[in-house]
XYZ file of N, CA and C in Angstrom:
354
model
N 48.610 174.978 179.879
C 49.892 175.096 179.217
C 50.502 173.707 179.046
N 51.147 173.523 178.004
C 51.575 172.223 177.668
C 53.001 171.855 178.175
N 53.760 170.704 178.870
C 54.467 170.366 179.356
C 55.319 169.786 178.495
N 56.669 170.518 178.338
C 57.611 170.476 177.412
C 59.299 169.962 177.964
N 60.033 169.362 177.466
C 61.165 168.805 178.093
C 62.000 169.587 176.621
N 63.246 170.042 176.808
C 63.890 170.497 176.148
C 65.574 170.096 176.187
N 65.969 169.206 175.306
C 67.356 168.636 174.916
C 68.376 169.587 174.454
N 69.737 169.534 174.884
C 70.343 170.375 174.125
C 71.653 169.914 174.385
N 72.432 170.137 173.257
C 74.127 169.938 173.419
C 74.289 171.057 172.546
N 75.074 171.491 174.110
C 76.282 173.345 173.674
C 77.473 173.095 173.455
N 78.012 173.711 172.641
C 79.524 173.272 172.753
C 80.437 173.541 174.110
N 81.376 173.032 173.652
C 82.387 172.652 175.243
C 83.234 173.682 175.346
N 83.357 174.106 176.405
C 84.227 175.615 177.113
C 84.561 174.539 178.811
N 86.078 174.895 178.669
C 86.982 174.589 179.491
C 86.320 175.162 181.087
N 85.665 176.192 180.778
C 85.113 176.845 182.108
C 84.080 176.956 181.828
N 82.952 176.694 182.689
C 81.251 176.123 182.677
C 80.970 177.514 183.005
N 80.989 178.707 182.706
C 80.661 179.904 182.868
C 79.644 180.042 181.587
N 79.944 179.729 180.590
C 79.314 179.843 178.898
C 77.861 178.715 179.232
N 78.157 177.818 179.771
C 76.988 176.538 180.204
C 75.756 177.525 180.914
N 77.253 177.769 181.908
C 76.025 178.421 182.782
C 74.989 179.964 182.578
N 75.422 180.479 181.849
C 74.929 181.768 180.872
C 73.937 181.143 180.142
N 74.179 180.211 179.328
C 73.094 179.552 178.586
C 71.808 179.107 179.076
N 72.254 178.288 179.618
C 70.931 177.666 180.546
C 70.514 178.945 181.596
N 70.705 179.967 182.066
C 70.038 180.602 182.585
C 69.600 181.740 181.942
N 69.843 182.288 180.827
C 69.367 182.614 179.602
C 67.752 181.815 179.136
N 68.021 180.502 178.984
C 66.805 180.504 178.419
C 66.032 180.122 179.594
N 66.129 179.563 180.827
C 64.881 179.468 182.377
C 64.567 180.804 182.079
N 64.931 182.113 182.012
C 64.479 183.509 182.192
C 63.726 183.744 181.236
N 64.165 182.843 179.456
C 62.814 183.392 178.649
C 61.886 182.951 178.971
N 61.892 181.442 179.233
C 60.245 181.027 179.904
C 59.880 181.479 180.733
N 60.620 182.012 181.775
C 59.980 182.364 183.032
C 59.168 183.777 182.794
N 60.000 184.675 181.809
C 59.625 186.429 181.690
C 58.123 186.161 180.655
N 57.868 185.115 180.131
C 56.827 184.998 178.990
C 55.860 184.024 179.803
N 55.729 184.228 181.153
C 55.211 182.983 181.867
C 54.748 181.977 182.227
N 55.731 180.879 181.586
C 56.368 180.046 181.867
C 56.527 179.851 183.165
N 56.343 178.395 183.769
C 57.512 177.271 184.581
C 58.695 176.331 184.224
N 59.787 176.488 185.010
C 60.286 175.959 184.717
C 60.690 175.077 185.869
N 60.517 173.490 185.922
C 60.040 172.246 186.598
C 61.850 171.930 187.237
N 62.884 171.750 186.280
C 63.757 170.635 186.541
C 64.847 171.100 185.380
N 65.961 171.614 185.811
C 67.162 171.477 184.782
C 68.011 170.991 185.193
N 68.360 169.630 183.912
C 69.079 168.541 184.774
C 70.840 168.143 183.532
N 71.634 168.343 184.067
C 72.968 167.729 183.120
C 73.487 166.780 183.442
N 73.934 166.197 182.214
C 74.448 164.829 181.825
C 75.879 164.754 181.786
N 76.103 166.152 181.549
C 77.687 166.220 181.648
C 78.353 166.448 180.271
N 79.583 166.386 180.206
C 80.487 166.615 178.865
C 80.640 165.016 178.570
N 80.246 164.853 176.724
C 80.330 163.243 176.439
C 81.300 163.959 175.079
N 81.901 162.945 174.635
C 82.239 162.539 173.388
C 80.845 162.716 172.455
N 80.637 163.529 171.141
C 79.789 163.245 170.659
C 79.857 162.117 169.379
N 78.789 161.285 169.298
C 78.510 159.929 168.098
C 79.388 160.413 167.003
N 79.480 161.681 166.316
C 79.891 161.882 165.463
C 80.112 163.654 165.595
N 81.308 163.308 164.311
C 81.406 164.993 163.996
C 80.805 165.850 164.336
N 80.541 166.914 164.323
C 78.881 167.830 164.288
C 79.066 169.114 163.840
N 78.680 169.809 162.838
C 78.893 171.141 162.648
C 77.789 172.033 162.588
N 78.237 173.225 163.661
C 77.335 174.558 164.046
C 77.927 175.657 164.010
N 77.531 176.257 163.332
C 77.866 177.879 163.442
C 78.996 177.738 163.023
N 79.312 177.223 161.438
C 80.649 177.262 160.594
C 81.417 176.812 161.369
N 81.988 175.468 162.957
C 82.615 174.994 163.528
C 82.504 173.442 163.636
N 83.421 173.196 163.623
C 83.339 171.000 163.570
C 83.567 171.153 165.045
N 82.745 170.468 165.978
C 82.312 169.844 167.353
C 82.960 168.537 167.340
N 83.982 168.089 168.577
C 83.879 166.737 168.784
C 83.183 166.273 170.178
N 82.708 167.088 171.170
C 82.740 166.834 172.444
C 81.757 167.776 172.786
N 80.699 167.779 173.341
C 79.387 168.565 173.781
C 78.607 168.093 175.433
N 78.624 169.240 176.076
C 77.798 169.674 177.288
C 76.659 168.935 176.629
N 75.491 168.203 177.636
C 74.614 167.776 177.322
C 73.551 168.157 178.294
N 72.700 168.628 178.125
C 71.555 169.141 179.802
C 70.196 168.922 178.782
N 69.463 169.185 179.770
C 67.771 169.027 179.733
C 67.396 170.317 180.453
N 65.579 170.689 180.309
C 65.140 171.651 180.994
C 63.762 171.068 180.615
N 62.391 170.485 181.821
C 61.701 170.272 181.630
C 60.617 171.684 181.865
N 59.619 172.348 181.110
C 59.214 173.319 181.776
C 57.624 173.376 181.063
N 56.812 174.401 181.772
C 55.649 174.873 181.106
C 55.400 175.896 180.583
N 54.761 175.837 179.442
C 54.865 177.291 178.614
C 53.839 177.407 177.226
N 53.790 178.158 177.066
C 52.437 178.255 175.409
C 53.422 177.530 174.812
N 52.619 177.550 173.565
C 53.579 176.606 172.215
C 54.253 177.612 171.331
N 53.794 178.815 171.437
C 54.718 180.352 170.826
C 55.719 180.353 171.748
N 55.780 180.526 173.356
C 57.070 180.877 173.668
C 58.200 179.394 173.630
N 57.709 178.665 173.145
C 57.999 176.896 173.178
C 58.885 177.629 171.673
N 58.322 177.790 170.601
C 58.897 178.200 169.400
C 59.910 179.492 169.467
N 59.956 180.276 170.027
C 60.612 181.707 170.183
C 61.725 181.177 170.691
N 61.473 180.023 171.517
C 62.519 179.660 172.262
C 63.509 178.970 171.330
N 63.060 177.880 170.639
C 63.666 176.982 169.673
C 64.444 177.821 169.079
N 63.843 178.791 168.629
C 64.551 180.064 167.459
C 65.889 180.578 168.157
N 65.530 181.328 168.914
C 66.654 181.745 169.918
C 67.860 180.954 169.876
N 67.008 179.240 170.388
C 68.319 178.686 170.950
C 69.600 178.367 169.763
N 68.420 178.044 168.409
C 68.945 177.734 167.043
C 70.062 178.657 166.311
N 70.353 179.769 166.955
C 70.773 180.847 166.554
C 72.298 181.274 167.747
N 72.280 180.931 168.712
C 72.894 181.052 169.529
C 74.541 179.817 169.179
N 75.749 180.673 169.196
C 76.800 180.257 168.777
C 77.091 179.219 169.738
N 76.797 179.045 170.507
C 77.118 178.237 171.917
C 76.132 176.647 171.860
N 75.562 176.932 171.002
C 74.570 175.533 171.046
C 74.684 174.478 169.685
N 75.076 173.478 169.883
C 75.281 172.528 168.379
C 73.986 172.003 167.797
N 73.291 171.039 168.911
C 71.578 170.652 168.949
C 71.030 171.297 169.898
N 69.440 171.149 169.081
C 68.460 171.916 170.101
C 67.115 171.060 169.732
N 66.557 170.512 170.659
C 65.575 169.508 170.307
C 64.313 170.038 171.112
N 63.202 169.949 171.238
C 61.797 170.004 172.111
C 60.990 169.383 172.357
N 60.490 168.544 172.855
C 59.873 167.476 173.338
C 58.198 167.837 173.823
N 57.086 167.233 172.987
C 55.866 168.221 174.161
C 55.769 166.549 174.861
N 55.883 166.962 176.255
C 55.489 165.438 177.379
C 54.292 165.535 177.387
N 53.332 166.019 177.026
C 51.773 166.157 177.437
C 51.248 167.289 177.755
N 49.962 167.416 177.942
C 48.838 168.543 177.565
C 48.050 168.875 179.251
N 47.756 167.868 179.609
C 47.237 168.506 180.875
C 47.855 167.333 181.916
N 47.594 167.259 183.311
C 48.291 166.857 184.342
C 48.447 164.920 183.905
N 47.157 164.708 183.798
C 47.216 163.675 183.796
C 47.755 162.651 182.579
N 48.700 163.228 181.746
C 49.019 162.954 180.596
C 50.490 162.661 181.300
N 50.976 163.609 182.374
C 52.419 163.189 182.481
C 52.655 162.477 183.973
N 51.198 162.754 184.849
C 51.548 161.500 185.863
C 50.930 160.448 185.706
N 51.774 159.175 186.019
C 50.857 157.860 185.762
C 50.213 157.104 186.982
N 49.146 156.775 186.970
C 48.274 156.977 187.964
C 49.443 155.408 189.282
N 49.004 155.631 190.265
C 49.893 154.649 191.383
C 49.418 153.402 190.857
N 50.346 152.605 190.899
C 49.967 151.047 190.931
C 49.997 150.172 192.464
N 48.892 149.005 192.261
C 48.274 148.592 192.764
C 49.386 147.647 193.543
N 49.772 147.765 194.632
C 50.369 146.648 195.106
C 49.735 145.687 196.758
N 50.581 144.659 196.658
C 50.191 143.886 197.229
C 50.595 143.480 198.538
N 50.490 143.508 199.812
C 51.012 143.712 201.017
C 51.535 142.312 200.960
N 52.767 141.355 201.185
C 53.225 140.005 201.568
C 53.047 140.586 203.135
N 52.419 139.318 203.222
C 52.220 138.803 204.756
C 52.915 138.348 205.558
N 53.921 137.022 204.968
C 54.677 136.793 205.282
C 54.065 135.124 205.090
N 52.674 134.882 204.578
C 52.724 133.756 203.943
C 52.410 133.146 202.579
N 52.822 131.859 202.430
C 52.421 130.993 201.073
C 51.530 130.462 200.777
C-alpha cells in the first residue's frame, strides 16, 4: 500500500468541535477501507495568503492539519472526493510519500565518534 500524507485547510469555527468531526470522519474512512493511519498533526488557525472561495463562501482564516496514512490509491481517491465535497473544507491536497518502506525511510548516516583529539 502506498504511503500518502494528506493537506487540508477547513474553514474556521469558533469551537473545534466541526475540526474535530472532520478529521475523525476521514481516519475512519481509511481505517473502515483498510487503511493506516500513521500521524495527524495541526498547524493551527493561520490567516490565509489570500481570499479563498468554497462552497459559495469567501474564507479569510483556515484550520490547517495533515494526516499521514496507508491506503490503496481508490480509497486515496474516494477520499479526495468526499473531502472535496464536504462544506467544512476550503483545500484538499494528497501527497503519495512513496511506494514501499524504503522509499520513505532514509537509510542512517554514517557518523563519526570525536575522541577528543586533533
Amino acid at each position: 500500500m502506498p504511503f500518502y500524507e494528506l493537506l487540508c485547510i477547513s474553514s474556521h469555527f469558533k469551537d473545534y468541535k466541526h475540526i474535530k468531526d472532520l478529521v475523525t470522519v476521514t481516519a475512519q474512512h481509511v481505517m473502515n477501507h483498510g487503511g493506516v493511519v500513521r500521524k495527524i498533526t495541526s498547524t493551527g488557525t493561520k490567516v490565509l495568503p489570500q481570499r479563498m472561495r468554497s462552497h459559495q463562501q469567501w474564507h479569510t482564516a483556515g484550520d490547517y492539519w495533515s494526516m499521514h496514512f496507508d491506503s490503496s490509491p481508490k480509497v486515496m481517491q474516494a477520499l479526495g472526493e468526499r473531502m472535496r465535497q464536504d462544506p467544512r473544507v476550503i483545500r484538499v491536497n494528497t501527497i503519495k510519500l512513496g511506494e514501499k518502506l524504503e522509499d520513505i525511510v532514509k537509510p542512517r548516516e554514517k557518523t563519526v565518534l570525536y575522541d577528543g583529539s586533533i
